[in-house]
GROMACS .gro file of N, CA and C in nm:
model
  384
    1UNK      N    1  16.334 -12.722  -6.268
    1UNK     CA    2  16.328 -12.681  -6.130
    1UNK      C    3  16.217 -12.578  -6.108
    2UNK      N    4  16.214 -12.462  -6.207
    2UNK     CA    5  16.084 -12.395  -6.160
    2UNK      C    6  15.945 -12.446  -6.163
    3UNK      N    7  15.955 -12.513  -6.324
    3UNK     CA    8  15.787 -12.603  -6.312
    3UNK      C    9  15.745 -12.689  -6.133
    4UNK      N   10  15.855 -12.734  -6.076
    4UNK     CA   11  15.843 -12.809  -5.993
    4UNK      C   12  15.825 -12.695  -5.852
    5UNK      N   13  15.894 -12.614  -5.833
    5UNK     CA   14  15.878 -12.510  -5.751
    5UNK      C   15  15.754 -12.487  -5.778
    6UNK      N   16  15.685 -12.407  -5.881
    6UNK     CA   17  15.579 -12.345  -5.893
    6UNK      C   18  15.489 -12.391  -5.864
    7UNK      N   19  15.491 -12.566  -5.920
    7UNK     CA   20  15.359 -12.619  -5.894
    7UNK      C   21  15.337 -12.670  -5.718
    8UNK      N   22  15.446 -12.617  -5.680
    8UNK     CA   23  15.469 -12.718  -5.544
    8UNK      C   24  15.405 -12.611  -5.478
    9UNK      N   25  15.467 -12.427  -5.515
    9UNK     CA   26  15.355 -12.294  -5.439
    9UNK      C   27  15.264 -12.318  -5.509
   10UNK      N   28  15.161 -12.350  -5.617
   10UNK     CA   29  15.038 -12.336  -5.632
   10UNK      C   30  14.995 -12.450  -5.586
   11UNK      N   31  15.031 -12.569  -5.510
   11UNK     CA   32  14.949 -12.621  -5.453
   11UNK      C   33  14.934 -12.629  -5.315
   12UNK      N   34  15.039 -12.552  -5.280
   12UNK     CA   35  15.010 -12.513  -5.085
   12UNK      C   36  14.944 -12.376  -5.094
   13UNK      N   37  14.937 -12.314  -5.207
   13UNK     CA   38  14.880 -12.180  -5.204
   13UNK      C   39  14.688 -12.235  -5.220
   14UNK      N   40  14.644 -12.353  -5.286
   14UNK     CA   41  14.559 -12.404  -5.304
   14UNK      C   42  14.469 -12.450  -5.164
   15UNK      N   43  14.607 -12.552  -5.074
   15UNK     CA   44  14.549 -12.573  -4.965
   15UNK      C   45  14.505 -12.504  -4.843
   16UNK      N   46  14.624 -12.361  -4.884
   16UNK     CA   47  14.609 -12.257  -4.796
   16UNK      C   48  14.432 -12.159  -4.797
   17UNK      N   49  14.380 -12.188  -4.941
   17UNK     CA   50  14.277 -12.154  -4.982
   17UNK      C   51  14.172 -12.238  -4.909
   18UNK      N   52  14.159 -12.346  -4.914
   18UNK     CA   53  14.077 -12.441  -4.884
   18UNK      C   54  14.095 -12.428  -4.758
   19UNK      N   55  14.138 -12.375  -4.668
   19UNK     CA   56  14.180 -12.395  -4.482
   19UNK      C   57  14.123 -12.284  -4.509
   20UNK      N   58  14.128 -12.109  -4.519
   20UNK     CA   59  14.096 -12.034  -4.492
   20UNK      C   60  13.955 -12.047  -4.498
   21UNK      N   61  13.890 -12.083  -4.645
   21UNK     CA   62  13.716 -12.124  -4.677
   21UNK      C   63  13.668 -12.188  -4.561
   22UNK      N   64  13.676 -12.304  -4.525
   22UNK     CA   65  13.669 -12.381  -4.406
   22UNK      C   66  13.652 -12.279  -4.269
   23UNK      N   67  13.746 -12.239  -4.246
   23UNK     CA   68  13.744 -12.147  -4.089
   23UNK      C   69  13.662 -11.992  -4.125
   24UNK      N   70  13.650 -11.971  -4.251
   24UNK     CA   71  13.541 -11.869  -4.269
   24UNK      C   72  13.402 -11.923  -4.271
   25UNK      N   73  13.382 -12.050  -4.312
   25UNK     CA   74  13.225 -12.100  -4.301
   25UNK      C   75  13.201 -12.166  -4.151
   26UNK      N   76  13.349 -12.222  -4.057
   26UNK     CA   77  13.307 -12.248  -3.906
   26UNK      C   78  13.315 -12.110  -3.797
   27UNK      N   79  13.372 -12.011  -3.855
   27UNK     CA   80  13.326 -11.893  -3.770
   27UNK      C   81  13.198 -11.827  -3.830
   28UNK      N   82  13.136 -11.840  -3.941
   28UNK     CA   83  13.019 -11.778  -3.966
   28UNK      C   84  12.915 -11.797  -3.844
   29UNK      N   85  12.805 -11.680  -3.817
   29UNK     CA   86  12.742 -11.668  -3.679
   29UNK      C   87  12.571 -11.775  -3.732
   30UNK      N   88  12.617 -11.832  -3.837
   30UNK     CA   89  12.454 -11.929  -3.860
   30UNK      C   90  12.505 -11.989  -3.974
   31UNK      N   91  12.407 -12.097  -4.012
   31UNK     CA   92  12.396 -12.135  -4.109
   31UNK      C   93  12.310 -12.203  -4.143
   32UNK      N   94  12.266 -12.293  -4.326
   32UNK     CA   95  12.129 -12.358  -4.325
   32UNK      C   96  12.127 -12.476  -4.227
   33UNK      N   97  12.019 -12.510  -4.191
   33UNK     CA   98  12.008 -12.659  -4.175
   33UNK      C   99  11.807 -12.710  -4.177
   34UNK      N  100  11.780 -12.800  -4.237
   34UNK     CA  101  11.667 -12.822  -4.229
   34UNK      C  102  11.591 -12.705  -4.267
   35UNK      N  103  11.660 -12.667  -4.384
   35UNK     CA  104  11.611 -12.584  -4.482
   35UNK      C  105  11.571 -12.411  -4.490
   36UNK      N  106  11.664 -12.404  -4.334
   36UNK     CA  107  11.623 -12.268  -4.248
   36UNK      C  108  11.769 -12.232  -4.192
   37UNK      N  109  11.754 -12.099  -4.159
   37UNK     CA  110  11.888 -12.054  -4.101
   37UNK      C  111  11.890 -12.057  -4.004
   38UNK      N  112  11.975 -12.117  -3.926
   38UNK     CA  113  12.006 -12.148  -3.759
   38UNK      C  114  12.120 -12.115  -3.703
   39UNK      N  115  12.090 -12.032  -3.606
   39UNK     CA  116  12.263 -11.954  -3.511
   39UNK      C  117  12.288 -12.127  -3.495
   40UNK      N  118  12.447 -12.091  -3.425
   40UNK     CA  119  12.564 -12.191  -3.371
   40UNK      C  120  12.507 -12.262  -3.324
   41UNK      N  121  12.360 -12.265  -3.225
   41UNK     CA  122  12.313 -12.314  -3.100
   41UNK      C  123  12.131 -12.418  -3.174
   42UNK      N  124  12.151 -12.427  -3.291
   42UNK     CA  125  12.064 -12.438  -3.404
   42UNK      C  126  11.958 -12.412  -3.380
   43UNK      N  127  11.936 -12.294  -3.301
   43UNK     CA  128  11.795 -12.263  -3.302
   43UNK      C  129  11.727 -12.150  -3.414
   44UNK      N  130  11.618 -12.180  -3.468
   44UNK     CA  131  11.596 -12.108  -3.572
   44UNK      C  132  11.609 -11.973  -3.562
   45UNK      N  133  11.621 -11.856  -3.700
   45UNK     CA  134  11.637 -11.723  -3.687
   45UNK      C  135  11.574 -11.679  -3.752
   46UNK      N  136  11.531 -11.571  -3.748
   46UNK     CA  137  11.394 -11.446  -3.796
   46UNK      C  138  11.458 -11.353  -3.901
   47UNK      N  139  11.430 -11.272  -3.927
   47UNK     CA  140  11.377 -11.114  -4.005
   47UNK      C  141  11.248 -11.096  -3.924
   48UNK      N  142  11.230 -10.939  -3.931
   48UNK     CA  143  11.125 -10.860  -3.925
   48UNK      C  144  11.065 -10.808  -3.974
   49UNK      N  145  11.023 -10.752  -4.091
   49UNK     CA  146  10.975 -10.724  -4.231
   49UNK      C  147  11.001 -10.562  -4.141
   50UNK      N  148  10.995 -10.478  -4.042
   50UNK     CA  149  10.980 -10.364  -4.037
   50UNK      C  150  11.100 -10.277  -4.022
   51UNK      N  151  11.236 -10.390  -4.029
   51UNK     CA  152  11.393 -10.376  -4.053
   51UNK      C  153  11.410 -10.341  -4.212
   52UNK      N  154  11.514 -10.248  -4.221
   52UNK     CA  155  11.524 -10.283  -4.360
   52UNK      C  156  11.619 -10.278  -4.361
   53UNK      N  157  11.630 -10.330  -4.478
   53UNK     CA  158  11.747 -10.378  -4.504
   53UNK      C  159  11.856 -10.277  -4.565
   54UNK      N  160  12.006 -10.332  -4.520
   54UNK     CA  161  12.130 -10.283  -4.528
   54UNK      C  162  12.117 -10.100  -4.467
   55UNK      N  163  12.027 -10.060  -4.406
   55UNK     CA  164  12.012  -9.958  -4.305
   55UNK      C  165  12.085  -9.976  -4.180
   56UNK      N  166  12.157 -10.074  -4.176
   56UNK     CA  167  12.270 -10.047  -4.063
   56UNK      C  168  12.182 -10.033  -3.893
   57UNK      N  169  12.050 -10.091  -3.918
   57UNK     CA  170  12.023 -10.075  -3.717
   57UNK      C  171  11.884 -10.161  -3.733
   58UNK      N  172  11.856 -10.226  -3.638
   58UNK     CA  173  11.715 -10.268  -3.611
   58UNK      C  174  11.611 -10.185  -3.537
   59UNK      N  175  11.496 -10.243  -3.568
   59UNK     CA  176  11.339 -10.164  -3.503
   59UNK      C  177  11.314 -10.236  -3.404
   60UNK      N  178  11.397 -10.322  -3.401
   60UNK     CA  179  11.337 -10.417  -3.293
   60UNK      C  180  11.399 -10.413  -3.167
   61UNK      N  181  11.385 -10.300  -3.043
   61UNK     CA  182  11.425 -10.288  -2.909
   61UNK      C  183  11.320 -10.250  -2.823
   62UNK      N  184  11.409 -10.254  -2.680
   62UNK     CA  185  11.263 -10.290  -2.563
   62UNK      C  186  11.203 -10.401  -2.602
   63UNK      N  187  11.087 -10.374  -2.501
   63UNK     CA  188  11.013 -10.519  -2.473
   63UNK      C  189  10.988 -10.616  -2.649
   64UNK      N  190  11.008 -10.536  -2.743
   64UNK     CA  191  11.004 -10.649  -2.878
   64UNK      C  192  11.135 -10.728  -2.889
   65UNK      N  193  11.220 -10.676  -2.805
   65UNK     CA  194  11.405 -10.749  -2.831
   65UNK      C  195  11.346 -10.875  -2.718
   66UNK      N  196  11.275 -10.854  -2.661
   66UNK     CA  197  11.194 -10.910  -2.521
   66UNK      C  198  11.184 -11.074  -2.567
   67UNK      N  199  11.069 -11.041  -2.646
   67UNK     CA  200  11.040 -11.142  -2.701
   67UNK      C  201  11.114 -11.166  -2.847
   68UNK      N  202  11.148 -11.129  -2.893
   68UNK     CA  203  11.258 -11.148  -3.025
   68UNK      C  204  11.408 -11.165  -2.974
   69UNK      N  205  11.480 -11.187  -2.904
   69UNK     CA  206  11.629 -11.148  -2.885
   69UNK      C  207  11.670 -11.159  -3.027
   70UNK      N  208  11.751 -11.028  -3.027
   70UNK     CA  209  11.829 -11.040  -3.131
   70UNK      C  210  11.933 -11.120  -3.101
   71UNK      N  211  12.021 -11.197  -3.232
   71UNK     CA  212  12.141 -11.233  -3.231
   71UNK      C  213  12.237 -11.186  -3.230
   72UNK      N  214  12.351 -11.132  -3.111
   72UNK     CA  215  12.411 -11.110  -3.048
   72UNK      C  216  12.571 -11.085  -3.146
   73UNK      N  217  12.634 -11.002  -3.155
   73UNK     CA  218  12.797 -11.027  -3.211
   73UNK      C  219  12.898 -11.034  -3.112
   74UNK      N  220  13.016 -11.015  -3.084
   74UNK     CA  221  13.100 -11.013  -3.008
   74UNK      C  222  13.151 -10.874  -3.082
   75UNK      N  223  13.212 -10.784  -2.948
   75UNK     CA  224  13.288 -10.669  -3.043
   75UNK      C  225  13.474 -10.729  -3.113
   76UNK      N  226  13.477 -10.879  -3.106
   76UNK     CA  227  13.603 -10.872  -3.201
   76UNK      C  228  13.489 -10.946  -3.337
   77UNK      N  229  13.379 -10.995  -3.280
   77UNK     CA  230  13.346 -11.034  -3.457
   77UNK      C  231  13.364 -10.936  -3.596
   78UNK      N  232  13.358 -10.980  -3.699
   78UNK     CA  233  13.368 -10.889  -3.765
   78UNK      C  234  13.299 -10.961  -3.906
   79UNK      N  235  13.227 -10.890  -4.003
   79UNK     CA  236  13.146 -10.901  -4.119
   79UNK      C  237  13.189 -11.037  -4.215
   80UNK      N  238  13.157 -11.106  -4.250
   80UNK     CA  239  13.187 -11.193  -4.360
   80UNK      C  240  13.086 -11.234  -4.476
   81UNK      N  241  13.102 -11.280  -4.590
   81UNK     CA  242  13.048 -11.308  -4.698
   81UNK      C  243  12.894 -11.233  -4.684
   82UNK      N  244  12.788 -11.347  -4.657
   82UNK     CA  245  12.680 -11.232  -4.610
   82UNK      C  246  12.602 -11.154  -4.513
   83UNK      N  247  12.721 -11.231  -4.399
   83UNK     CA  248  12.642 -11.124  -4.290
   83UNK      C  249  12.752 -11.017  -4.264
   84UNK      N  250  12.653 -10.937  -4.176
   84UNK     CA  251  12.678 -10.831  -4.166
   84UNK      C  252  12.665 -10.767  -3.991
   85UNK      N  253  12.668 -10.673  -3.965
   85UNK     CA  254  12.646 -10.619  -3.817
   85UNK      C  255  12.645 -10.469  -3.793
   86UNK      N  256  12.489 -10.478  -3.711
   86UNK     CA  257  12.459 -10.362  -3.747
   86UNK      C  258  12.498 -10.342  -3.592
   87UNK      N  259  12.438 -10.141  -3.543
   87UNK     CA  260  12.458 -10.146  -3.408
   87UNK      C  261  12.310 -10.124  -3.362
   88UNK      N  262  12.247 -10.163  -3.238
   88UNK     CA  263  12.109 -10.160  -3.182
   88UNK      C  264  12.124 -10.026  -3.109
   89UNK      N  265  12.021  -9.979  -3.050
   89UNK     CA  266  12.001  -9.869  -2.984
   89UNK      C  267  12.062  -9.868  -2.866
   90UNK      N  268  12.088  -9.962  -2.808
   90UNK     CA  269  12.139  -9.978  -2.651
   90UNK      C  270  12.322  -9.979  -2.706
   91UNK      N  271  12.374  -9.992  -2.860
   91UNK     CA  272  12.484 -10.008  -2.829
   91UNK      C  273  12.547 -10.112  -2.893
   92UNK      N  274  12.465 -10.221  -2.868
   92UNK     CA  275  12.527 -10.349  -2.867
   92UNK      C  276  12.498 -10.388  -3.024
   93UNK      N  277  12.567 -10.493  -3.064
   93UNK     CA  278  12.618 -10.564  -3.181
   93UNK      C  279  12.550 -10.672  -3.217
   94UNK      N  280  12.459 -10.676  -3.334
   94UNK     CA  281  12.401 -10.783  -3.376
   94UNK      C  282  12.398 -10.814  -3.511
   95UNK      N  283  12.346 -10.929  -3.532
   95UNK     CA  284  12.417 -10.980  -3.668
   95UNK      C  285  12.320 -10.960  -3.775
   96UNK      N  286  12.344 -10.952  -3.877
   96UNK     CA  287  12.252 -10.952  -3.985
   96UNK      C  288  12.268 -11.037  -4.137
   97UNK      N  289  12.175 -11.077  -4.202
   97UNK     CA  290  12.191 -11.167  -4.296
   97UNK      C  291  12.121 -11.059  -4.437
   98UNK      N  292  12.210 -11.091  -4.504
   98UNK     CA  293  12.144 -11.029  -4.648
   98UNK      C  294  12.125 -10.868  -4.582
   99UNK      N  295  12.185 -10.831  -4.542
   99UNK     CA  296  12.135 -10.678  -4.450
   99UNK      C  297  12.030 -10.636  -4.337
  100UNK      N  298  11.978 -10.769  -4.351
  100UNK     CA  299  11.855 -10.767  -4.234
  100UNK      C  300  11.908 -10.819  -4.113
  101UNK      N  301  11.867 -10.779  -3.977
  101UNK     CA  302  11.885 -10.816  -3.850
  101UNK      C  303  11.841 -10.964  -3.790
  102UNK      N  304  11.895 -11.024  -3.751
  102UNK     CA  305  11.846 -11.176  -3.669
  102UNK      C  306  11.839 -11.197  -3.594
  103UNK      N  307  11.684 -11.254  -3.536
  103UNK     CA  308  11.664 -11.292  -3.414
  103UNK      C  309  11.631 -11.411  -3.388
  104UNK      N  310  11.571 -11.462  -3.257
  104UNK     CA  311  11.516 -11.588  -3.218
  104UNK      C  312  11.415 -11.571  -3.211
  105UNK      N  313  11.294 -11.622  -3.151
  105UNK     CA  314  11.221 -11.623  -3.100
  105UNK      C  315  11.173 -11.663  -2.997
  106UNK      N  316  11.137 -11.581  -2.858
  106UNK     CA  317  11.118 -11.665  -2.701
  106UNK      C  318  11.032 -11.786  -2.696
  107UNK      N  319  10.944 -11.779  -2.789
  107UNK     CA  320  10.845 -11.914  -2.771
  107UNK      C  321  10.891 -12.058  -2.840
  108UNK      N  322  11.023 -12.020  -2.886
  108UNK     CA  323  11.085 -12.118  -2.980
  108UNK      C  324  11.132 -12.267  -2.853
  109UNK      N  325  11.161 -12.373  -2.852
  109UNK     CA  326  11.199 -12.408  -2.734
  109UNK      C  327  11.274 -12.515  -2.756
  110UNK      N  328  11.274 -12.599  -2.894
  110UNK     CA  329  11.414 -12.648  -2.945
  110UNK      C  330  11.448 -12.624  -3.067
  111UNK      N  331  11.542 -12.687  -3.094
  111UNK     CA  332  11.660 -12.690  -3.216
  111UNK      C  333  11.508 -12.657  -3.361
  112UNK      N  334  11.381 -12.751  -3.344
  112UNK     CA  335  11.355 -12.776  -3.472
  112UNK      C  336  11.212 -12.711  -3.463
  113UNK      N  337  11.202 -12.611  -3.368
  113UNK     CA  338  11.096 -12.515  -3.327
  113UNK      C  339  11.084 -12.383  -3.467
  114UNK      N  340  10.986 -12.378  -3.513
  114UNK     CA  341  10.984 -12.264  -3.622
  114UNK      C  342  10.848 -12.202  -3.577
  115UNK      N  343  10.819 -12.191  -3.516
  115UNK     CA  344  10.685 -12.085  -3.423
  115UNK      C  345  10.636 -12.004  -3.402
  116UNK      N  346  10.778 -11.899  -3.499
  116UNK     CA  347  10.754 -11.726  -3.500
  116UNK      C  348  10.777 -11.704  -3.641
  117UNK      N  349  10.731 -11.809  -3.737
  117UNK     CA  350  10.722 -11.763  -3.903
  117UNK      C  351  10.603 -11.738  -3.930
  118UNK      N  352  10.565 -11.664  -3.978
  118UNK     CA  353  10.476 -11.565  -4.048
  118UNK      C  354  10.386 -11.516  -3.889
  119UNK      N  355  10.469 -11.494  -3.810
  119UNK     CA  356  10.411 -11.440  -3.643
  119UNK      C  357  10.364 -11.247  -3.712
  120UNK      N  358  10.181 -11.260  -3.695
  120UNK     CA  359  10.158 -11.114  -3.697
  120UNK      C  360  10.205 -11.089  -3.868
  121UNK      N  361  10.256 -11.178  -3.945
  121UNK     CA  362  10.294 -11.163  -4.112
  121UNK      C  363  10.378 -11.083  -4.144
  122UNK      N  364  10.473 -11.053  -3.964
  122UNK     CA  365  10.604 -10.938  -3.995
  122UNK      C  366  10.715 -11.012  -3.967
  123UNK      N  367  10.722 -11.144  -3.896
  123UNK     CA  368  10.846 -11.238  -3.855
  123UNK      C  369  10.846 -11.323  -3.985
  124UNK      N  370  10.952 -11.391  -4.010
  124UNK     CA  371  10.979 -11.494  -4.129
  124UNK      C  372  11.102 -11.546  -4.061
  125UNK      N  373  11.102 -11.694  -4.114
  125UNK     CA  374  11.245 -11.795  -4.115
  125UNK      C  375  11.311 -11.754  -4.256
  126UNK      N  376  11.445 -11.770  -4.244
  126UNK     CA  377  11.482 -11.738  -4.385
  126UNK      C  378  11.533 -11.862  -4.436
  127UNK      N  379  11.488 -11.905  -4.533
  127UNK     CA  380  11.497 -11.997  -4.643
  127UNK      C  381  11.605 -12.066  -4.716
  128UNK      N  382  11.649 -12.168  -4.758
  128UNK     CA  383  11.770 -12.170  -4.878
  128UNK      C  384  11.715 -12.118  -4.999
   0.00000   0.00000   0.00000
């Protein structure tokens, strides 16, 4: 009876594993695709080389958020595996990858637009 109990909790404890993984990789705020990291909305995302990293804020406000929007958090989001969220100067909540801040780019204009990599040799797409 216990072998059978036990194995019966380690395998809903298993599936319970596999559901949580799942809804932690469909709430993540990006992910790869076409070999680049893309918010929910798959439009490509940046670094700034003048952010640094795991410093907790971006350089990039005013008219540079202008043309860069950063990527946006919600105040119930909250941190997972590697992103992160820093706070911007105005306040607001944006996301970060590997400790660095993410943005778009305004001149970007669909899904498979990469237009602001190596922009000025301070923007980059980030990579797999």
């Amino acid at each position: 009876m216990f072998k059978k109990s036990f194995a019966a909790r380690s395998a809903i404890a298993l599936v319970l594993g596999f559901a949580s993984l799942a809804a932690s990789a469909a709430d993540a705020p990006a992910k790869m695709a076409g070999g680049v990291l893309v918010a929910a909305n798959s439009m490509t995302l940046y670094t700034f080389d003048k952010d640094v990293a795991n410093s907790g804020k971006s350089t990039c406000n005013g008219p540079c958020a202008t043309a860069w929007p950063p990527l946006m958090a919600t105040a119930s989001d909250q941190p997972m595996g590697g992103y992160t969220i820093v706070t911007r100067d105005d306040g607001g909540r944006q996301w970060a990858y590997k400790g660095k801040p993410l943005y778009f780019f305004q001149s970007d204009k669909t899904a498979s637009d990469r237009t602001g990599d190596n922009f000025k040799d301070v923007w980059h797409v980030i990579k797999e």
